Amino acid sequence: MNLQWRWAALKNGLQDATAYRIEFLFEILGSALVPAAIQIMLWYALFKIGGATEVAGMSYASMIQYTLISVLFSQIRGGDLDFEIMEMIRSGSLSQYILRPVSVLEFIYIRGLAPKLFLAAICFVVGCLIGWFYGLSPIRLFIAMLLAILGNIIHFQISCALATVAFYWEEAYSILMVKNLLVSFLSGELIPLYLFSQNTEWIWKSLPFYIYVFGPVQIANGTWGWVEVAHHFGIAILWCLAGWGLLRFFWNKGIKNYQSIGG
Amino acid sequence: MNTILKHIKIFGVQLRNNFVREAVYRSNFLTAIIVDLVWIGVEFSLFSILYSNTPTLAGWTKHQVYFFLGVFFSVDALFSIFFQTNFWMFSDLVNKGELDILLTKPAHPLFLALTRWMNLTAGFNFILGLIIFIKYSNLAGFDWASRWYMVIIWFSVGLFAQLMLRFIFSIWIFWTDRGFALSRMYYQFFQIATKPDTIYPKLIRYTILTALPFAFIGSVPARALLGELSHKEILNVFIVLTILFTLNGYLWKKGLKRYQSASS
């Protein structure tokens, strides 16, 4: 297994992402803090102004804790690599990558993973520091990070499988935007998934998106016992394998349709 | 008066050109509808889940929040129809020197820059927003008989506020070439506008009603239509928008002085 080009891709990805450091910082702070702040205000309105004491078994303090911990994992879940691949297919610039003796998808993924690993390291350190005061276990945080990174892989696989629609349809971006909207809702980024009613919880349980944010939060805050953690890691690995198969199938099918117009 | 009539005629030509162009790309219509339907679905689901656990949220009942969503989606759809595409192209206009063409035309270049492209397919989303607005208007307590004319006024206020806000996040392209970062920042703050302003604590609420009036897009118009806006708050809306308009005009002139055209 040639690690040299993979390591080079990783370094290149990190350099690329942090070329404009202020912009990188603003993007992280904006994407992390603004949604979390809005959530916290929603809980404030629900509990403090509305007078609710418990919602779906969660108190105000536990809602705030969920929201803050979810910020650590929402940054890792996945970027816009699917849009990048879709644009490469659409514009024909994929041709330059096909000619190279490396896997296109793996190259793009590793390059995109670099800033996420960097963020994961920062979030882990921040989480440990905050956890010192709130009793979060560093071991649990580390395992939660591993699940979040698995979630990142699954997100890439599913997103890129969807992006292969670009081989057939120019407006594939709409599918990716729909996917992003659904993921933000079903990953637990907007609200804890325990707020879903019993009739509708099958929706998030039958999809892998909860692995991105909700699952890691449940590990980090100690809600899931070790048996449950192992169970959900097993599900994540199965989704990884399914995602790998899905991506291979659609990519191999779609590349036969590739026209390289403009490339 | 002649200048205004001239610009209205130009707007009419832009509208016709965009209609012809959009008629060629029919699949855009389908994609725009799908994306917005899912977005509306997600917002409705979020509030449905919250309201299954509480009867009110910061003084808003479920039907009032859905009424607010109808106002918000309608205003946002209007913005998408007339201005959104132009803002996506705005950084290219400045960075690639394409503003040159507009500066040489016998019409206000900013008017041409902001009305050149239209996304008429978002008209369906406007209709959808209106349906939601009308469906929940009676349940929310909107008095059609006495306040029907206010709909046009407050929808216009929401549209104008969104235009001013989007502009102030875009104008900095004259000073930096990182237009994409500014757009991302706008859309991050835009999420604040998707919730009623009364849920926010005092400091945030004050900010979104003054310096960054994202509340003017949907929440304030919804409250105004429900008769819950005081005279002081109405006055505040017009003062803030006037200040924002003046500031944007000043920044546009300053930006133009920094503009390096394609030929320079």
Tab-separated table of C-alpha atoms in Angstrom, chain B residues 4-221:
chain	number	residue	atom	x	y	z
B	4	ILE	CA	-37.753	56.161	-12.928
B	5	LEU	CA	-39.790	55.309	-16.036
B	6	LYS	CA	-36.614	54.440	-17.915
B	7	HIS	CA	-35.540	52.034	-15.162
B	8	ILE	CA	-39.008	50.462	-15.051
B	9	LYS	CA	-38.767	49.833	-18.805
B	10	ILE	CA	-35.289	48.324	-18.384
B	11	PHE	CA	-36.688	46.087	-15.626
B	12	GLY	CA	-39.411	44.945	-18.007
B	13	VAL	CA	-36.821	44.018	-20.641
B	14	GLN	CA	-34.744	42.144	-18.026
B	15	LEU	CA	-37.872	40.245	-16.971
B	16	ARG	CA	-38.660	39.210	-20.555
B	17	ASN	CA	-35.076	38.133	-21.258
B	18	ASN	CA	-34.951	36.061	-18.101
B	19	PHE	CA	-38.274	34.435	-18.885
B	20	VAL	CA	-37.038	33.352	-22.312
B	21	ARG	CA	-33.786	32.066	-20.827
B	22	GLU	CA	-35.533	30.132	-18.045
B	23	ALA	CA	-37.955	28.571	-20.508
B	24	VAL	CA	-34.962	26.853	-22.124
B	25	TYR	CA	-33.716	25.300	-18.856
B	26	ARG	CA	-36.885	23.628	-17.659
B	27	SER	CA	-35.114	21.206	-15.324
B	28	ASN	CA	-34.069	24.194	-13.176
B	29	PHE	CA	-37.743	24.585	-12.310
B	30	LEU	CA	-37.932	21.037	-10.978
B	31	THR	CA	-34.699	21.245	-8.993
B	32	ALA	CA	-35.590	24.573	-7.380
B	33	ILE	CA	-38.967	23.188	-6.304
B	34	ILE	CA	-37.485	20.005	-4.846
B	35	VAL	CA	-34.825	21.815	-2.822
B	36	ASP	CA	-37.240	24.370	-1.412
B	37	LEU	CA	-39.902	21.767	-0.652
B	38	VAL	CA	-37.409	19.821	1.428
B	39	TRP	CA	-36.203	22.989	3.159
B	40	ILE	CA	-39.774	23.955	4.039
B	41	GLY	CA	-40.416	20.390	5.166
B	42	VAL	CA	-37.402	20.428	7.488
B	43	GLU	CA	-38.413	23.748	9.082
B	44	PHE	CA	-41.988	22.560	9.563
B	45	SER	CA	-40.810	19.258	11.015
B	46	LEU	CA	-38.526	21.050	13.450
B	47	PHE	CA	-41.342	23.194	14.791
B	48	SER	CA	-43.803	20.284	14.773
B	49	ILE	CA	-41.473	18.347	17.006
B	50	LEU	CA	-41.010	21.309	19.343
B	51	TYR	CA	-44.737	21.980	19.536
B	52	SER	CA	-45.495	18.352	20.267
B	53	ASN	CA	-43.749	19.082	23.572
B	54	THR	CA	-45.112	22.556	24.364
B	55	PRO	CA	-48.212	24.642	23.470
B	56	THR	CA	-46.289	27.904	22.998
B	57	LEU	CA	-42.756	28.997	22.196
B	58	ALA	CA	-41.763	32.455	23.436
B	59	GLY	CA	-45.391	33.539	23.184
B	60	TRP	CA	-45.949	32.123	19.704
B	61	THR	CA	-48.557	29.424	19.186
B	62	LYS	CA	-47.989	26.698	16.589
B	63	HIS	CA	-50.286	28.371	14.054
B	64	GLN	CA	-48.615	31.736	14.571
B	65	VAL	CA	-45.208	30.161	13.936
B	66	TYR	CA	-46.511	28.509	10.763
B	67	PHE	CA	-47.941	31.897	9.753
B	68	PHE	CA	-44.487	33.392	10.369
B	69	LEU	CA	-42.937	30.621	8.218
B	70	GLY	CA	-45.397	31.453	5.430
B	71	VAL	CA	-44.344	35.115	5.557
B	72	PHE	CA	-40.674	34.192	5.729
B	73	PHE	CA	-40.771	31.705	2.827
B	74	SER	CA	-42.758	34.129	0.662
B	75	VAL	CA	-40.351	37.004	1.257
B	76	ASP	CA	-37.334	34.779	0.744
B	77	ALA	CA	-38.828	33.439	-2.487
B	78	LEU	CA	-39.333	36.996	-3.765
B	79	PHE	CA	-35.681	37.714	-2.982
B	80	SER	CA	-34.672	34.514	-4.792
B	81	ILE	CA	-36.700	35.521	-7.829
B	82	PHE	CA	-35.337	39.034	-8.260
B	83	PHE	CA	-31.955	39.323	-6.562
B	84	GLN	CA	-30.294	36.118	-5.367
B	85	THR	CA	-28.588	35.140	-8.628
B	86	ASN	CA	-27.229	38.657	-9.029
B	87	PHE	CA	-25.554	38.476	-5.649
B	88	TRP	CA	-23.922	35.164	-6.528
B	89	MET	CA	-22.524	36.874	-9.636
B	90	PHE	CA	-21.568	40.061	-7.791
B	91	SER	CA	-18.024	39.014	-6.859
B	92	ASP	CA	-17.320	38.041	-10.489
B	93	LEU	CA	-18.573	41.424	-11.648
B	94	VAL	CA	-15.939	43.116	-9.514
B	95	ASN	CA	-13.080	40.586	-9.629
B	96	LYS	CA	-13.263	39.839	-13.341
B	97	GLY	CA	-13.946	43.401	-14.392
B	98	GLU	CA	-17.380	42.611	-15.811
B	99	LEU	CA	-18.732	45.701	-14.079
B	100	ASP	CA	-17.128	47.736	-16.901
B	101	ILE	CA	-19.989	46.875	-19.240
B	102	LEU	CA	-22.591	48.058	-16.726
B	103	LEU	CA	-20.713	51.255	-15.890
B	104	THR	CA	-20.840	52.349	-19.512
B	105	LYS	CA	-24.615	51.888	-19.837
B	106	PRO	CA	-26.995	54.888	-19.578
B	107	ALA	CA	-28.648	53.472	-16.476
B	108	HIS	CA	-27.622	53.149	-12.842
B	109	PRO	CA	-24.967	50.386	-12.784
B	110	LEU	CA	-26.092	49.050	-9.409
B	111	PHE	CA	-29.660	48.718	-10.680
B	112	LEU	CA	-28.388	46.761	-13.681
B	113	ALA	CA	-26.087	44.633	-11.511
B	114	LEU	CA	-28.915	43.668	-9.132
B	115	THR	CA	-31.677	43.069	-11.702
B	116	ARG	CA	-29.801	41.502	-14.605
B	117	TRP	CA	-30.504	37.894	-13.638
B	118	MET	CA	-33.766	36.577	-12.291
B	119	ASN	CA	-34.717	33.163	-11.016
B	120	LEU	CA	-38.327	32.991	-12.164
B	121	THR	CA	-38.612	29.326	-11.194
B	122	ALA	CA	-38.642	30.466	-7.571
B	123	GLY	CA	-42.110	31.807	-8.354
B	124	PHE	CA	-43.446	28.382	-7.442
B	125	ASN	CA	-41.849	28.716	-4.005
B	126	PHE	CA	-43.452	32.123	-3.594
B	127	ILE	CA	-46.826	30.559	-4.331
B	128	LEU	CA	-46.084	27.793	-1.821
B	129	GLY	CA	-45.121	30.358	0.803
B	130	LEU	CA	-48.318	32.285	0.093
B	131	ILE	CA	-50.418	29.142	0.466
B	132	ILE	CA	-48.873	28.476	3.884
B	133	PHE	CA	-49.380	32.116	4.840
B	134	ILE	CA	-53.033	32.113	3.785
B	135	LYS	CA	-53.766	28.681	5.275
B	136	TYR	CA	-52.602	29.688	8.756
B	137	SER	CA	-53.632	33.353	8.657
B	138	ASN	CA	-57.052	32.886	10.281
B	139	LEU	CA	-55.755	30.376	12.831
B	140	ALA	CA	-52.957	32.763	13.762
B	141	GLY	CA	-55.379	35.651	14.201
B	142	PHE	CA	-54.666	37.722	11.096
B	143	ASP	CA	-57.607	39.996	10.329
B	144	TRP	CA	-57.894	39.953	6.525
B	145	ALA	CA	-60.767	42.415	6.440
B	146	SER	CA	-58.934	45.312	8.043
B	147	ARG	CA	-55.278	44.464	7.338
B	148	TRP	CA	-55.150	42.924	3.840
B	149	TYR	CA	-53.291	45.927	2.374
B	150	MET	CA	-50.586	45.539	5.036
B	151	VAL	CA	-49.511	42.279	3.384
B	152	ILE	CA	-48.020	44.118	0.405
B	153	ILE	CA	-46.362	46.713	2.644
B	154	TRP	CA	-44.757	44.259	5.034
B	155	PHE	CA	-43.729	41.791	2.358
B	156	SER	CA	-42.001	44.734	0.659
B	157	VAL	CA	-40.324	45.683	3.943
B	158	GLY	CA	-39.072	42.105	4.366
B	159	LEU	CA	-37.778	42.003	0.792
B	160	PHE	CA	-36.071	45.375	1.116
B	161	ALA	CA	-34.451	44.370	4.418
B	162	GLN	CA	-33.101	41.165	2.895
B	163	LEU	CA	-31.777	43.104	-0.089
B	164	MET	CA	-30.003	45.631	2.154
B	165	LEU	CA	-28.506	42.897	4.337
B	166	ARG	CA	-27.302	40.811	1.403
B	167	PHE	CA	-25.800	43.906	-0.155
B	168	ILE	CA	-23.879	44.915	2.942
B	169	PHE	CA	-22.325	41.441	3.111
B	170	SER	CA	-21.438	41.576	-0.593
B	171	ILE	CA	-20.108	45.116	-1.008
B	172	TRP	CA	-16.799	44.263	0.730
B	173	ILE	CA	-15.737	42.467	-2.463
B	174	PHE	CA	-14.314	45.822	-3.536
B	175	TRP	CA	-11.872	45.578	-0.614
B	176	THR	CA	-11.186	41.831	-0.546
B	177	ASP	CA	-11.188	39.109	-3.191
B	178	ARG	CA	-12.697	36.535	-0.797
B	179	GLY	CA	-16.334	36.991	-1.782
B	180	PHE	CA	-17.209	33.397	-1.040
B	181	ALA	CA	-16.287	33.733	2.631
B	182	LEU	CA	-18.579	36.750	2.994
B	183	SER	CA	-21.453	34.874	1.370
B	184	ARG	CA	-20.955	31.982	3.742
B	185	MET	CA	-21.051	34.401	6.675
B	186	TYR	CA	-24.291	35.914	5.416
B	187	TYR	CA	-25.933	32.490	5.168
B	188	GLN	CA	-24.758	31.558	8.645
B	189	PHE	CA	-26.377	34.692	10.082
B	190	PHE	CA	-29.413	34.140	7.844
B	191	GLN	CA	-30.317	31.111	9.970
B	192	ILE	CA	-31.241	33.566	12.723
B	193	ALA	CA	-34.031	34.859	10.507
B	194	THR	CA	-35.642	31.404	10.284
B	195	LYS	CA	-36.865	31.654	13.888
B	196	PRO	CA	-39.206	34.234	15.490
B	197	ASP	CA	-37.178	37.065	17.008
B	198	THR	CA	-38.844	36.772	20.438
B	199	ILE	CA	-37.035	33.500	21.181
B	200	TYR	CA	-33.710	35.293	21.347
B	201	PRO	CA	-32.285	36.902	24.506
B	202	LYS	CA	-32.343	40.691	24.787
B	203	LEU	CA	-28.877	41.434	23.400
B	204	ILE	CA	-29.244	39.186	20.354
B	205	ARG	CA	-32.759	40.441	19.780
B	206	TYR	CA	-31.593	44.037	19.929
B	207	THR	CA	-28.853	43.241	17.394
B	208	ILE	CA	-31.206	41.555	14.916
B	209	LEU	CA	-33.621	44.469	15.204
B	210	THR	CA	-30.978	47.153	14.663
B	211	ALA	CA	-27.399	46.576	13.467
B	212	LEU	CA	-28.110	43.291	11.650
B	213	PRO	CA	-31.883	43.424	11.093
B	214	PHE	CA	-32.411	39.818	10.057
B	215	ALA	CA	-35.620	39.890	12.078
B	216	PHE	CA	-37.078	42.274	9.485
B	217	ILE	CA	-37.167	39.516	6.870
B	218	GLY	CA	-39.923	37.390	8.386
B	219	SER	CA	-40.457	37.828	12.102
B	220	VAL	CA	-41.179	41.567	12.257
B	221	PRO	CA	-43.510	41.494	9.201
